[in-house]
Tab-separated table of C-alpha atoms in Angstrom:
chain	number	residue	atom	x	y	z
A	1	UNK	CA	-41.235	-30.012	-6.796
A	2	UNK	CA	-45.328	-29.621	-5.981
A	3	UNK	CA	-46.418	-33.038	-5.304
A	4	UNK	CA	-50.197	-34.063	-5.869
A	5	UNK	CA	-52.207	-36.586	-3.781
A	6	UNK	CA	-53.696	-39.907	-4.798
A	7	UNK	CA	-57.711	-40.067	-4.156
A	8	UNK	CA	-58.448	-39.637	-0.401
A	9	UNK	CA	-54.856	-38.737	0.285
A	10	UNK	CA	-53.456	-35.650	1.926
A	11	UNK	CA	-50.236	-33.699	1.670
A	12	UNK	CA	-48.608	-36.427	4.447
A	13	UNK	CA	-48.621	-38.986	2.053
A	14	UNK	CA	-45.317	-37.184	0.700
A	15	UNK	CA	-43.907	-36.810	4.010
A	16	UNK	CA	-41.528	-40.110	3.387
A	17	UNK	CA	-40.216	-38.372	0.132
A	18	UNK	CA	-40.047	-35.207	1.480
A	19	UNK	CA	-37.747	-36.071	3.846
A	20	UNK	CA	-36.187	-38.596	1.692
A	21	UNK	CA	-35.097	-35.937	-1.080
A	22	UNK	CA	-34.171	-33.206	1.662
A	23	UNK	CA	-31.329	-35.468	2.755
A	24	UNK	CA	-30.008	-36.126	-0.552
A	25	UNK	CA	-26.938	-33.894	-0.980
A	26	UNK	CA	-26.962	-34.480	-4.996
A	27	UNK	CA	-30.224	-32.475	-5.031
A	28	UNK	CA	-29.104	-29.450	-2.486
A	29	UNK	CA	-31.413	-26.954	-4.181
A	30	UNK	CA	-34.211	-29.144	-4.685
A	31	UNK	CA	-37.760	-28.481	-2.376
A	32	UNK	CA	-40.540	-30.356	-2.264
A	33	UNK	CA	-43.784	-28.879	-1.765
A	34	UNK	CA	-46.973	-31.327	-1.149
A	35	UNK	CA	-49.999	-29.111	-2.029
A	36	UNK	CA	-52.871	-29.559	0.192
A	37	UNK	CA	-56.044	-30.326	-1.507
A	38	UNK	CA	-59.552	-29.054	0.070
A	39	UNK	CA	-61.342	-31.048	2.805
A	40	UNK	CA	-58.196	-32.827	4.129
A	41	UNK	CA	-55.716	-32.382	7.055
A	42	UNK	CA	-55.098	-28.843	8.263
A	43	UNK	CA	-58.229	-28.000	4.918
A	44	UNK	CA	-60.695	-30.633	6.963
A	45	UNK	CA	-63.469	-27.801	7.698
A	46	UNK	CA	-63.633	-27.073	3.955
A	47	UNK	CA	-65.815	-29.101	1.420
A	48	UNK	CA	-63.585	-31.743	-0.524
A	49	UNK	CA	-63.950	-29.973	-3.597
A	50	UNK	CA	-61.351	-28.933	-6.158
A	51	UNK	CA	-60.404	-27.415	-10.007
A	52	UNK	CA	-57.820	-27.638	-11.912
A	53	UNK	CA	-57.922	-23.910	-12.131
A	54	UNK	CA	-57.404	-23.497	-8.626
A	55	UNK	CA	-54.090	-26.076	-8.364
A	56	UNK	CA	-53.089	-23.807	-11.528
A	57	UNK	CA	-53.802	-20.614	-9.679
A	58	UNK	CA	-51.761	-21.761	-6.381
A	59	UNK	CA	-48.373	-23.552	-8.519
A	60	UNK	CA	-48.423	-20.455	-11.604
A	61	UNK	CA	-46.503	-18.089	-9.269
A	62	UNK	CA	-43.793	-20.493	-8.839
A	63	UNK	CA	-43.869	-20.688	-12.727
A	64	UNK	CA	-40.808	-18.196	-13.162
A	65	UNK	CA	-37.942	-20.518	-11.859
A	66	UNK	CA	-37.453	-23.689	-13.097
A	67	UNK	CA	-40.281	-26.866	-10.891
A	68	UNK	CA	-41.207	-30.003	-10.999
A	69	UNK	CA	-44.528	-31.697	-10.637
A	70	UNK	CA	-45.201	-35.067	-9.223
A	71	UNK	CA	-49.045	-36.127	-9.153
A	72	UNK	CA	-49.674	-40.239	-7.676
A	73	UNK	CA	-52.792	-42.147	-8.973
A	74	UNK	CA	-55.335	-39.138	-9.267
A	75	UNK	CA	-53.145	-36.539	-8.542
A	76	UNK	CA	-50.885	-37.955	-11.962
A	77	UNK	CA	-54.078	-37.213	-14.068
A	78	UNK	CA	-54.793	-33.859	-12.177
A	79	UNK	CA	-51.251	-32.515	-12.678
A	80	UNK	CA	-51.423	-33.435	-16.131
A	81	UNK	CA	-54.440	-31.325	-16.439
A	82	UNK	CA	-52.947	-28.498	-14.467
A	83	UNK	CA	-49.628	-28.179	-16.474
A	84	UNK	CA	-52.244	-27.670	-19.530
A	85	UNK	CA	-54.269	-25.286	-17.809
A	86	UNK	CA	-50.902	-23.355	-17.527
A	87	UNK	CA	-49.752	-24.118	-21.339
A	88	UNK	CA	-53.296	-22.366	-21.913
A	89	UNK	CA	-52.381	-19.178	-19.440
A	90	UNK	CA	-48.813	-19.237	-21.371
A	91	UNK	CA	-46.823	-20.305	-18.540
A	92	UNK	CA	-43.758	-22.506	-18.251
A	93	UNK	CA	-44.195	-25.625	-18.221
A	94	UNK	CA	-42.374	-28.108	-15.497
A	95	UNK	CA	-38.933	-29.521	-16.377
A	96	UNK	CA	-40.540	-32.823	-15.279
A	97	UNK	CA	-43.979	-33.985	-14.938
A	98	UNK	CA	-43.569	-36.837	-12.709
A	99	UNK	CA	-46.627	-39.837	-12.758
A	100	UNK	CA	-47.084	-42.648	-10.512
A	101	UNK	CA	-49.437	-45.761	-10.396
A	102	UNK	CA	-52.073	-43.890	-13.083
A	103	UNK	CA	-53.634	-45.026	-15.956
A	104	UNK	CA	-52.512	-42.426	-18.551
A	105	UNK	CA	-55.375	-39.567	-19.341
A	106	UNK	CA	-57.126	-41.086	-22.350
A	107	UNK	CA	-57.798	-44.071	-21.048
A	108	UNK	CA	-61.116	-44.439	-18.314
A	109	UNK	CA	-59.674	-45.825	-14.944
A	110	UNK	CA	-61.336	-49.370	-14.436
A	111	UNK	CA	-61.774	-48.659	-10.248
A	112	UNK	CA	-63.671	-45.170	-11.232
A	113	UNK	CA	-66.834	-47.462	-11.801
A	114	UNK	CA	-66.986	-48.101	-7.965
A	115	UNK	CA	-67.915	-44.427	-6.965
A	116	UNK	CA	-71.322	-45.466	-7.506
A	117	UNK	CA	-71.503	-48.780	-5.354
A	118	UNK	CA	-72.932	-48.369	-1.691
A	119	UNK	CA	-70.314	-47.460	1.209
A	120	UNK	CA	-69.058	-51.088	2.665
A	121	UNK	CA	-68.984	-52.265	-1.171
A	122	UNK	CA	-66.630	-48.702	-2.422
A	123	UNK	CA	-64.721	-49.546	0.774
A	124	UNK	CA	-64.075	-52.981	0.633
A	125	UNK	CA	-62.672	-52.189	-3.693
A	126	UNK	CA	-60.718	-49.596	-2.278
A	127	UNK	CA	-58.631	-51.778	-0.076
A	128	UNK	CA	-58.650	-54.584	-2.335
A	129	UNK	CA	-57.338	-53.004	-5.450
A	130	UNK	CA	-55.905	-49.547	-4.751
A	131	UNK	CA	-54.556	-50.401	-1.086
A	132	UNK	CA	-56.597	-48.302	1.272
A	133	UNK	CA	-56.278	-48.552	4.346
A	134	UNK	CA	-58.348	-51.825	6.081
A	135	UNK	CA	-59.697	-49.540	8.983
A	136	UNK	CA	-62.210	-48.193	6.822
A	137	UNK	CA	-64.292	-51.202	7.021
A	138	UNK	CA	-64.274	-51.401	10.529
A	139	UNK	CA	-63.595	-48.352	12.599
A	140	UNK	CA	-66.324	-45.843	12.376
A	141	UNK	CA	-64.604	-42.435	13.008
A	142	UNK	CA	-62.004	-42.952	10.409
A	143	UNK	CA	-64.832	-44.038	7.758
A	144	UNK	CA	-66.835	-40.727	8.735
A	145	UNK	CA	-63.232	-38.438	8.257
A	146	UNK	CA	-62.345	-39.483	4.910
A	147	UNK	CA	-65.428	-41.434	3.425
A	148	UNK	CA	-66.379	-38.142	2.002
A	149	UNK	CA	-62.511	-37.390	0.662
A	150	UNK	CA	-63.319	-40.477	-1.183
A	151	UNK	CA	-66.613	-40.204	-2.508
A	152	UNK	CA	-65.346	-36.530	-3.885
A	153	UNK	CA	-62.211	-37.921	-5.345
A	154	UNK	CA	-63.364	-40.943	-7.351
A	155	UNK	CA	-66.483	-38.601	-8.580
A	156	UNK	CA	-63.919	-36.392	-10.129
A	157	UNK	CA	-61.679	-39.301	-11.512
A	158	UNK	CA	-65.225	-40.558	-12.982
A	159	UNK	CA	-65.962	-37.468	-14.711
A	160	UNK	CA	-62.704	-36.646	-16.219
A	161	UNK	CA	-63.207	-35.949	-19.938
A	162	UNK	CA	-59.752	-35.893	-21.555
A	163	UNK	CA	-60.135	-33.338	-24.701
A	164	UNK	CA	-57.362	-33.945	-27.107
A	165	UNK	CA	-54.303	-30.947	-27.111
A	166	UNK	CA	-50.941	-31.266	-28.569
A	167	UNK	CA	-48.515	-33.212	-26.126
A	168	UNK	CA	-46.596	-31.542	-23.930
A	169	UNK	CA	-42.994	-30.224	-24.535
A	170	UNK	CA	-41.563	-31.421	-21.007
A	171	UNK	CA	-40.514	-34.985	-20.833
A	172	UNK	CA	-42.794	-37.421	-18.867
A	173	UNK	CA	-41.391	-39.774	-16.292
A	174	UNK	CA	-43.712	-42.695	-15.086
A	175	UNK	CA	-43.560	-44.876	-11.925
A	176	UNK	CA	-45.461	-48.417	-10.993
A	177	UNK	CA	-45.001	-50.254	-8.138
A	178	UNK	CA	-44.386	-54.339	-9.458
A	179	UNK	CA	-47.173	-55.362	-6.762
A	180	UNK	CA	-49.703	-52.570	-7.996
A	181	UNK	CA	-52.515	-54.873	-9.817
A	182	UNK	CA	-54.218	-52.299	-10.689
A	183	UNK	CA	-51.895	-50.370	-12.714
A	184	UNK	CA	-49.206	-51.951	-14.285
A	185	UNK	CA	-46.050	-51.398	-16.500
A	186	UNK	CA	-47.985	-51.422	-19.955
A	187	UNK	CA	-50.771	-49.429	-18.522
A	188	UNK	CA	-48.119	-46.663	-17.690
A	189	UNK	CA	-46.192	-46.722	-21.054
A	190	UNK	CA	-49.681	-45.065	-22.541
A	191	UNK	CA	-47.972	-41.650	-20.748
A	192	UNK	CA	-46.002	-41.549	-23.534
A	193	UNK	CA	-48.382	-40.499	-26.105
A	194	UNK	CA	-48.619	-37.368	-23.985
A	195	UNK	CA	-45.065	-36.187	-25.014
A	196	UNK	CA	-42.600	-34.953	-27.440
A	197	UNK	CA	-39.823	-34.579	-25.005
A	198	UNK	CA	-38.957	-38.071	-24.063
A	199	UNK	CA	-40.607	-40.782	-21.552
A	200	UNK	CA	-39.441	-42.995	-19.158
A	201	UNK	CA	-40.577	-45.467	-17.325
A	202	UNK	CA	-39.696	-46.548	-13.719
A	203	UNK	CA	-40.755	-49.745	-11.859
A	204	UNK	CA	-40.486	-50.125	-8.100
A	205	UNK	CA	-40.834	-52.786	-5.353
A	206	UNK	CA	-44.264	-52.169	-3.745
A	207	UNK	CA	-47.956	-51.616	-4.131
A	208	UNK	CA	-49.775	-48.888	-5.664
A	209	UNK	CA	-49.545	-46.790	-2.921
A	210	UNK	CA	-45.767	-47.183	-3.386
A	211	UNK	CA	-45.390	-42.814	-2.685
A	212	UNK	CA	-45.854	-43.524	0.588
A	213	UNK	CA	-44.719	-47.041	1.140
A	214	UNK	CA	-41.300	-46.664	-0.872
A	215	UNK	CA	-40.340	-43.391	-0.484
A	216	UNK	CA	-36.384	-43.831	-0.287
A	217	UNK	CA	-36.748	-46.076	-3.283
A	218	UNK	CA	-38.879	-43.722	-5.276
A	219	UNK	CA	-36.289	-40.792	-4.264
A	220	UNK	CA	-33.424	-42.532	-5.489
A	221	UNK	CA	-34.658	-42.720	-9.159
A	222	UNK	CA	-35.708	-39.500	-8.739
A	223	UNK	CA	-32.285	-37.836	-8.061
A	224	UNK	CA	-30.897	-40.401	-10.498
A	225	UNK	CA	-33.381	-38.922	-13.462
A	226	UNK	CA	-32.377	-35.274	-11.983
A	227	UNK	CA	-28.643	-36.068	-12.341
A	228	UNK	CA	-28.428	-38.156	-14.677
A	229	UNK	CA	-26.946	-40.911	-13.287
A	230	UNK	CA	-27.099	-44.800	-14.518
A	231	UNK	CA	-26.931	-47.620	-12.874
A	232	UNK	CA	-26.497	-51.409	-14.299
A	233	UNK	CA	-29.814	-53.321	-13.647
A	234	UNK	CA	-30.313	-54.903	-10.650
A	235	UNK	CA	-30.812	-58.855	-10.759
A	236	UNK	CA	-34.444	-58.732	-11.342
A	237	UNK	CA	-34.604	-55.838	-13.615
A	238	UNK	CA	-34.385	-55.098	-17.236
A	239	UNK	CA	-33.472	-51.983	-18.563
A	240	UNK	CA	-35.151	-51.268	-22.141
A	241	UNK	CA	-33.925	-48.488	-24.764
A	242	UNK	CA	-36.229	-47.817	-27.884
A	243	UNK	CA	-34.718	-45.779	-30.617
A	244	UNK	CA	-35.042	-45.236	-34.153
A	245	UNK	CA	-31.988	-45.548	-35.729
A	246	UNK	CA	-30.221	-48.894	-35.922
A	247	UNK	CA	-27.061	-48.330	-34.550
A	248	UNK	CA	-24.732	-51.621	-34.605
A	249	UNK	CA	-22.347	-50.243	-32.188
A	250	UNK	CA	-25.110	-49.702	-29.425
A	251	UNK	CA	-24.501	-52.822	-27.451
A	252	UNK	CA	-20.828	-52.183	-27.255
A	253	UNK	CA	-21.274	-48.711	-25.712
A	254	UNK	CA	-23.925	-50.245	-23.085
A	255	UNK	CA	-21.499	-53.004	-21.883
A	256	UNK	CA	-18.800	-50.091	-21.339
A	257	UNK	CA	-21.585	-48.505	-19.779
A	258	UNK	CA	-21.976	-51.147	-17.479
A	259	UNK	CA	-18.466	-52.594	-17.059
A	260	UNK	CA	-19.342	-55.432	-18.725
A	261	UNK	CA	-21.888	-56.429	-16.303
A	262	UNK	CA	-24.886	-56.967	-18.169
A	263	UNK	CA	-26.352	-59.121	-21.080
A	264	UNK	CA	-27.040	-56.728	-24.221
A	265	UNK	CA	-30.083	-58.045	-26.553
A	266	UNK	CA	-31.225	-56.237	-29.367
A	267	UNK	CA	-34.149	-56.248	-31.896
A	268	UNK	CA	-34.774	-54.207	-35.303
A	269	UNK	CA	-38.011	-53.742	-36.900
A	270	UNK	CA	-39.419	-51.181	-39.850
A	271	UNK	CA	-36.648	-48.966	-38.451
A	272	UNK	CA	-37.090	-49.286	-34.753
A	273	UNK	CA	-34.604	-50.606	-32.331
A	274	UNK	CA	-34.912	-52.058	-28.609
A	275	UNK	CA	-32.241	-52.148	-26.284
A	276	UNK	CA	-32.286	-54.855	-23.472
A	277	UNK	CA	-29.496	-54.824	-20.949
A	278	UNK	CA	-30.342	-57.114	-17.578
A	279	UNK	CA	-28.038	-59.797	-15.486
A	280	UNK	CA	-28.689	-62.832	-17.111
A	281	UNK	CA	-27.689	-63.753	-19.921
A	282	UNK	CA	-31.464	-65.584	-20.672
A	283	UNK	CA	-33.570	-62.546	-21.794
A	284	UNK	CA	-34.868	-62.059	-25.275
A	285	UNK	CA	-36.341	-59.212	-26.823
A	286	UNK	CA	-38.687	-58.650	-29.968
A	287	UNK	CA	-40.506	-55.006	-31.031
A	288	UNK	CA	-43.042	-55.048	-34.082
A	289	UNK	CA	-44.735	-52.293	-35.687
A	290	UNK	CA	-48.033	-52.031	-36.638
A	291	UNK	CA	-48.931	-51.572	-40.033
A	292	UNK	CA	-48.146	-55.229	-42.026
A	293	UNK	CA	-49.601	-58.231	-41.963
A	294	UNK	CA	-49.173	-61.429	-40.557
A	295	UNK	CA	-52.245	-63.196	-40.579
A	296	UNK	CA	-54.953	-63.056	-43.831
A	297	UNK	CA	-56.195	-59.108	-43.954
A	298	UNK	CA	-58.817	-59.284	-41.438
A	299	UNK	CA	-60.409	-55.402	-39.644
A	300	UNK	CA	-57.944	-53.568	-38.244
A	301	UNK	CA	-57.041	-53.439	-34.497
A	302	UNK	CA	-54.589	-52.121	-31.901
A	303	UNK	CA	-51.726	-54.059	-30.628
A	304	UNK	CA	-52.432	-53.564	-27.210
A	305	UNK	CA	-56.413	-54.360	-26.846
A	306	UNK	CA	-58.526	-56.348	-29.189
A	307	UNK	CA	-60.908	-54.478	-31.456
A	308	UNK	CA	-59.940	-50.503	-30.768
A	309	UNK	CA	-58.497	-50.026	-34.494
A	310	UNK	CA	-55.358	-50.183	-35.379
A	311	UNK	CA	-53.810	-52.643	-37.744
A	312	UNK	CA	-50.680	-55.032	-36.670
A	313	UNK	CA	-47.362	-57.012	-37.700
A	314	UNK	CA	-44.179	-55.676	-38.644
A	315	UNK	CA	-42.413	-55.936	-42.018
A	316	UNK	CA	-39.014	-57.218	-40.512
A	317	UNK	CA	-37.643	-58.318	-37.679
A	318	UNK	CA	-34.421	-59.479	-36.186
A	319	UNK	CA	-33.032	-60.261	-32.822
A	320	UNK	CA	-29.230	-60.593	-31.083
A	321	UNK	CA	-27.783	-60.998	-28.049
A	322	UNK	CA	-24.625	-60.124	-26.994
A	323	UNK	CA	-23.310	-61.531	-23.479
A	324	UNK	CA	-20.381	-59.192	-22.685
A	325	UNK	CA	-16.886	-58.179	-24.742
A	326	UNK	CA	-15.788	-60.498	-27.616
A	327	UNK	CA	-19.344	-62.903	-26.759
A	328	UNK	CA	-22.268	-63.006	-28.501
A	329	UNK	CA	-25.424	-65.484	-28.850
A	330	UNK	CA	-29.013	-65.602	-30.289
A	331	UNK	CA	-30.239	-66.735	-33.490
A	332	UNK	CA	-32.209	-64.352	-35.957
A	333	UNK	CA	-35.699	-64.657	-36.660
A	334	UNK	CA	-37.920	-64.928	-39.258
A	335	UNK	CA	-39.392	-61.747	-40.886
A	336	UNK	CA	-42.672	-61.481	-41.491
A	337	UNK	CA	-43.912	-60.131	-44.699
A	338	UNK	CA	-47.259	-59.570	-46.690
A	339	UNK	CA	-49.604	-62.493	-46.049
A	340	UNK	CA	-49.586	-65.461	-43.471
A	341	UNK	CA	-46.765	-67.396	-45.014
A	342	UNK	CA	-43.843	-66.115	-43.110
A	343	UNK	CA	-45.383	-64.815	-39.748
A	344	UNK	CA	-47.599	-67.842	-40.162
A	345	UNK	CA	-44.845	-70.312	-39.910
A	346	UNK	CA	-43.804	-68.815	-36.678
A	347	UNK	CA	-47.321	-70.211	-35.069
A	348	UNK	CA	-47.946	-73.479	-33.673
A	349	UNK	CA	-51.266	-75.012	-34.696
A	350	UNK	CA	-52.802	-74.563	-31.710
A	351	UNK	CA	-52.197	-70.753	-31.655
A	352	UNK	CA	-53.782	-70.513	-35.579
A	353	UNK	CA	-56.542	-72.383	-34.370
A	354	UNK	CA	-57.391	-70.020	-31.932
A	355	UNK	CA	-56.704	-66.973	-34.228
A	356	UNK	CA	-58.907	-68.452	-36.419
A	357	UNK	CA	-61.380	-68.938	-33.736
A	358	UNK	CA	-61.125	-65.404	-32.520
A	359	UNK	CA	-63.442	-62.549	-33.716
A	360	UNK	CA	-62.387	-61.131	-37.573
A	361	UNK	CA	-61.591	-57.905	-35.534
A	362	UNK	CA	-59.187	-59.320	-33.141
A	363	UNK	CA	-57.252	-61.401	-35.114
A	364	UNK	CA	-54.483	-59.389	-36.313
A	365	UNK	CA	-54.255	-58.601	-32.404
A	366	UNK	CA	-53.680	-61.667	-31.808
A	367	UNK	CA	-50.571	-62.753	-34.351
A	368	UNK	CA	-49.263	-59.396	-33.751
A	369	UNK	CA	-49.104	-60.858	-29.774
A	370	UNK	CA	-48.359	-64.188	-30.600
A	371	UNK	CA	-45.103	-63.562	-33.383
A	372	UNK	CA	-43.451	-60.814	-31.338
A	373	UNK	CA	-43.829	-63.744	-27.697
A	374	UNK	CA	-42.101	-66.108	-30.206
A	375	UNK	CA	-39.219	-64.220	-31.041
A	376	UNK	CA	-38.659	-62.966	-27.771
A	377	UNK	CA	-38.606	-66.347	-26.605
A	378	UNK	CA	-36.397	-67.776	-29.799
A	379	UNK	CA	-33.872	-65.374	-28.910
A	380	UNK	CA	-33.907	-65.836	-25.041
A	381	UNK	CA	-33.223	-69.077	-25.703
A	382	UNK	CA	-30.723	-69.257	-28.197
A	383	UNK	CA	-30.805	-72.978	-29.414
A	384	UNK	CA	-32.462	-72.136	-32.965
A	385	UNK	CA	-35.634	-74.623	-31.668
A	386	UNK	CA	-38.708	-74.185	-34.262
A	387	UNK	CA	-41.178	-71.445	-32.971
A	388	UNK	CA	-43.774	-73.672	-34.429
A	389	UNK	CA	-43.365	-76.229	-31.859
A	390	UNK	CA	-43.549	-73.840	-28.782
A	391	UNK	CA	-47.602	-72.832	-27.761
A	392	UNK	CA	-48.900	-70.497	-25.716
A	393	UNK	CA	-52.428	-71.750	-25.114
A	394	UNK	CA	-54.333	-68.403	-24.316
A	395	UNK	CA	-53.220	-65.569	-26.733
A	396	UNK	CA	-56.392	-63.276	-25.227
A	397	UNK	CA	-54.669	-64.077	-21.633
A	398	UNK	CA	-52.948	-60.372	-20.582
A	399	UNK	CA	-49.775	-62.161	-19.587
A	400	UNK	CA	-47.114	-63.278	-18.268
A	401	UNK	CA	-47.125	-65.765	-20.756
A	402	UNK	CA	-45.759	-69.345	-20.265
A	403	UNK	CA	-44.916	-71.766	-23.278
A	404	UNK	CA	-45.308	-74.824	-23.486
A	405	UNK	CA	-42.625	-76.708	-25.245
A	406	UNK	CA	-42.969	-79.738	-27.690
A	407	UNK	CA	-40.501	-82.554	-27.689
A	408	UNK	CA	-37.853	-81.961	-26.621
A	409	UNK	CA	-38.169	-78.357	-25.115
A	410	UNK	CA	-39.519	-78.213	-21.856
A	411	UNK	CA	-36.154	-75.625	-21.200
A	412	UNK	CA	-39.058	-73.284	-22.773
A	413	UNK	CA	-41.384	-73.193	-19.715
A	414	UNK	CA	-38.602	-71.507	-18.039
A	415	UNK	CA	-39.457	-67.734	-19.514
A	416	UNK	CA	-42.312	-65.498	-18.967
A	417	UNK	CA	-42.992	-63.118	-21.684
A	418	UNK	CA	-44.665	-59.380	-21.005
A	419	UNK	CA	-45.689	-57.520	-23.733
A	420	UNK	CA	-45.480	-53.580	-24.202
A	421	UNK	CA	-47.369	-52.091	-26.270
A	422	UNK	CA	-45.397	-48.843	-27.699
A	423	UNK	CA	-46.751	-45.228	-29.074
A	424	UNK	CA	-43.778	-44.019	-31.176
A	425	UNK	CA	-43.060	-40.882	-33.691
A	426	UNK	CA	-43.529	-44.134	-36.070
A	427	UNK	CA	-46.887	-45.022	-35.142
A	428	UNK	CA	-48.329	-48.306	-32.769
A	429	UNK	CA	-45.647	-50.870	-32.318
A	430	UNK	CA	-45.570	-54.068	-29.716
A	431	UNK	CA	-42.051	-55.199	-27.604
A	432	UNK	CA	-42.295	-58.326	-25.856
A	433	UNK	CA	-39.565	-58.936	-23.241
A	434	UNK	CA	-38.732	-62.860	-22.502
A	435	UNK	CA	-37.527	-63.105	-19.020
A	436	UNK	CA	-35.701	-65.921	-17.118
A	437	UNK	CA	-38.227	-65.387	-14.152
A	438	UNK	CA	-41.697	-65.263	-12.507
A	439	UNK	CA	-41.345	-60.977	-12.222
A	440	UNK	CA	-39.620	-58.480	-13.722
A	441	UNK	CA	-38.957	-54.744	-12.820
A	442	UNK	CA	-38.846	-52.648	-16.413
A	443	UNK	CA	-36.721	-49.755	-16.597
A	444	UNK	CA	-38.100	-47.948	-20.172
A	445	UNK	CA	-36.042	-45.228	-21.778
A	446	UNK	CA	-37.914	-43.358	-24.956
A	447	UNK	CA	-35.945	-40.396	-26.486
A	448	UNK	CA	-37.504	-37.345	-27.417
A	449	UNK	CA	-37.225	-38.147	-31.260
A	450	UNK	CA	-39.495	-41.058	-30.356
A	451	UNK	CA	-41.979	-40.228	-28.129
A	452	UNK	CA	-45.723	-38.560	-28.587
């Protein structure tokens, strides 16, 4: 496995993994092999300047037996890049392309825009947002060593110009850390546009510099995607399966899975399914695919930012729960079909007042958000209660999302809902997850069938 560094980072940063995933005796024949990029550690004397040629040129004649690459932050997006430049060459590609704490290749990486602020100001973002290391603003030598590291780094994460290719053929497995705030979850599920072989998604316990923080963690769900082994979710995790086909004995095979363990919540739409499985028996579930409406037609736009163009709302909807052998709870939920009527219902006034409010462009963003938190939440619950008379008051607001509950249903404010936005086979679609508590760890599962 050739591991790539995260901006400013060296090949040390893997030293916790490495040793982790040497001492794991499922993985006997597996190496890891942190590739030292120029102008760092035992490379300090050379200028901190790289290509993607060159990483291709030093991993292609490895190529011949079967690797693995993992690339954190800036080293995700440059390993992406290099397993193309090899795809170009005619090269195997990796049996895993392993990303952690990135924002996936098309998309511009927010923190980028600080390469051009003065020193203490690029210093003082760094440790704020991506978890550098507070020395920099205050002892000199270690400021002069890796200042320039830095300055090189985010220059090349600024110009990065992603130029459309075909997805790759090797499946894609993604890792955030649940205290990274400046990458999260549904930033990460945007790998999977990048893929026809499958994509996961993995959430840890840490900060984005979880690589080096978390190493035994992040080397346990690495031998656990390497073996395939599964594990019921832990307390304050959900697992989440998307697949295609509805399949009414899914939920059944899931609590065998788990030895009955787990809660098993389901949701259809326009021929998609989501698979929840988590502890409690409070969670709720909802996916929607673009392409129908549920507000008036209005411009299109995409389900997971206002105004970028595609259009929202599923056809049909429904959501179940079932709590273990023999139990089952939940209550169905309204479709939505052509118009406002049916999705409309679903909508307190105060959230069509604000769609309403809300630029033409961004309202079908909006419902799209607004419907799929509802049933989520309608199902997580379980009572049958009227969506109309729960409210979120800030549909624009990324989320969690709180409700607020009319008469009656204060039980609501006890979920958070977190939305996904999803790039299937099928087009744009939307999950949101209703969760019994303040955070939630994601586990993601997309099959190959689904993904790219």
């Amino acid at each position: 496995m050739f591991c790539l560094p995260y901006a400013g980072g060296g090949a040390s940063a893997y030293t916790g993994l490495l040793r982790e995933l040497t001492d794991l005796t499922d993985l006997p024949d597996l190496t890891v092999t942190p590739l030292q990029l120029p102008g760092r550690e035992n490379r300090i004397a050379e200028p901190p300047a790289f290509t993607v040629q060159e990483i291709a040129d030093e991993i292609a004649p490895a190529t011949d037996a079967p690797y693995l690459l993992y690339g954190h932050s800036m080293g995700a997006r440059l390993a992406f890049e290099v397993v193309r430049e090899l795809r170009r060459r005619g090269l195997p590609g990796p049996r895993r392309l392993y990303v952690g704490g990135a924002h996936p290749p098309h998309r511009k990486v927010p923190l980028a825009a600080s390469a051009d602020l003065p020193d203490d100001a690029f210093i003082d973002q760094l440790v704020r947002r991506s978890g550098a290391l507070p020395e920099l603003k205050h002892v000199p030598e270690l400021r002069e060593l890796l200042l320039p590291v830095l300055r090189a780094d985010f220059a090349w994460i600024k110009n990065h110009r992603y130029a459309p290719e075909p997805p790759l053929d090797c499946p894609i497995v993604a890792f955030t850390g649940l205290d990274d705030g400046e990458v999260g979850a549904e930033d990460m599920l945007g790998w999977a546009r990048h893929t026809t072989a499958g994509f996961r998604l993995r959430t840890l316990r840490g900060g984005h510099l979880f690589v080096k923080d978390r190493p035994a963690e992040l080397a346990a769900l690495v031998a656990a995607d390497l073996t395939g082994r599964h594990t019921p979710p832990e307390p304050d995790e959900v697992h989440l399966w998307l697949d295609q086909h509805p399949d009414p004995a899914s939920p059944g095979r899931l609590l065998r899975h788990h030895d009955g363990q787990t809660t098993i919540t389901v949701s259809h739409a326009d021929g998609l399914t989501l698979v929840a499985a988590a502890r409690d028996p409070g969670i709720g579930v909802a996916v929607m695919r673009a392409g129908h409406s549920a507000t008036p037609p209005a411009a299109a736009s995409s389900p997971s930012e206002p105004g970028s163009g595609a259009s929202s709302a599923a056809s049909s909807a429904a959501s179940s729960s079932v709590s273990g052998p023999g139990r089952s709870h939940g209550v169905p939920v309204t479709p939505v079909g052509e118009g406002a009527g049916r999705g409309g219902a679903e909508l307190s006034a105060g959230e069509r007042e604000q769609i309403e409010g809300a630029a033409e462009q961004d309202r079908r963003w909006l419902a799209l958000r607004a419907v799929a938190a509802k049933r989520a939440l309608m199902a997580a619950d379980g009572q049958g209660a009227d969506p109309a008379l729960a409210d979120f008051p800030d549909l624009a607001d990324p989320g969690p999302w709180r409700a607020q509950g009319g008469p009656g249903l204060d039980r609501l404010a006890r979920w958070r809902v977190v939305h996904l936005p999803l790039h299937t086979s099928r087009g744009e679609a939307l999950a949101a997850v209703a969760v019994p508590y303040d955070r939630v760890r994601l586990r993601f599962d997309m099959p190959a069938e689904q993904a790219g």
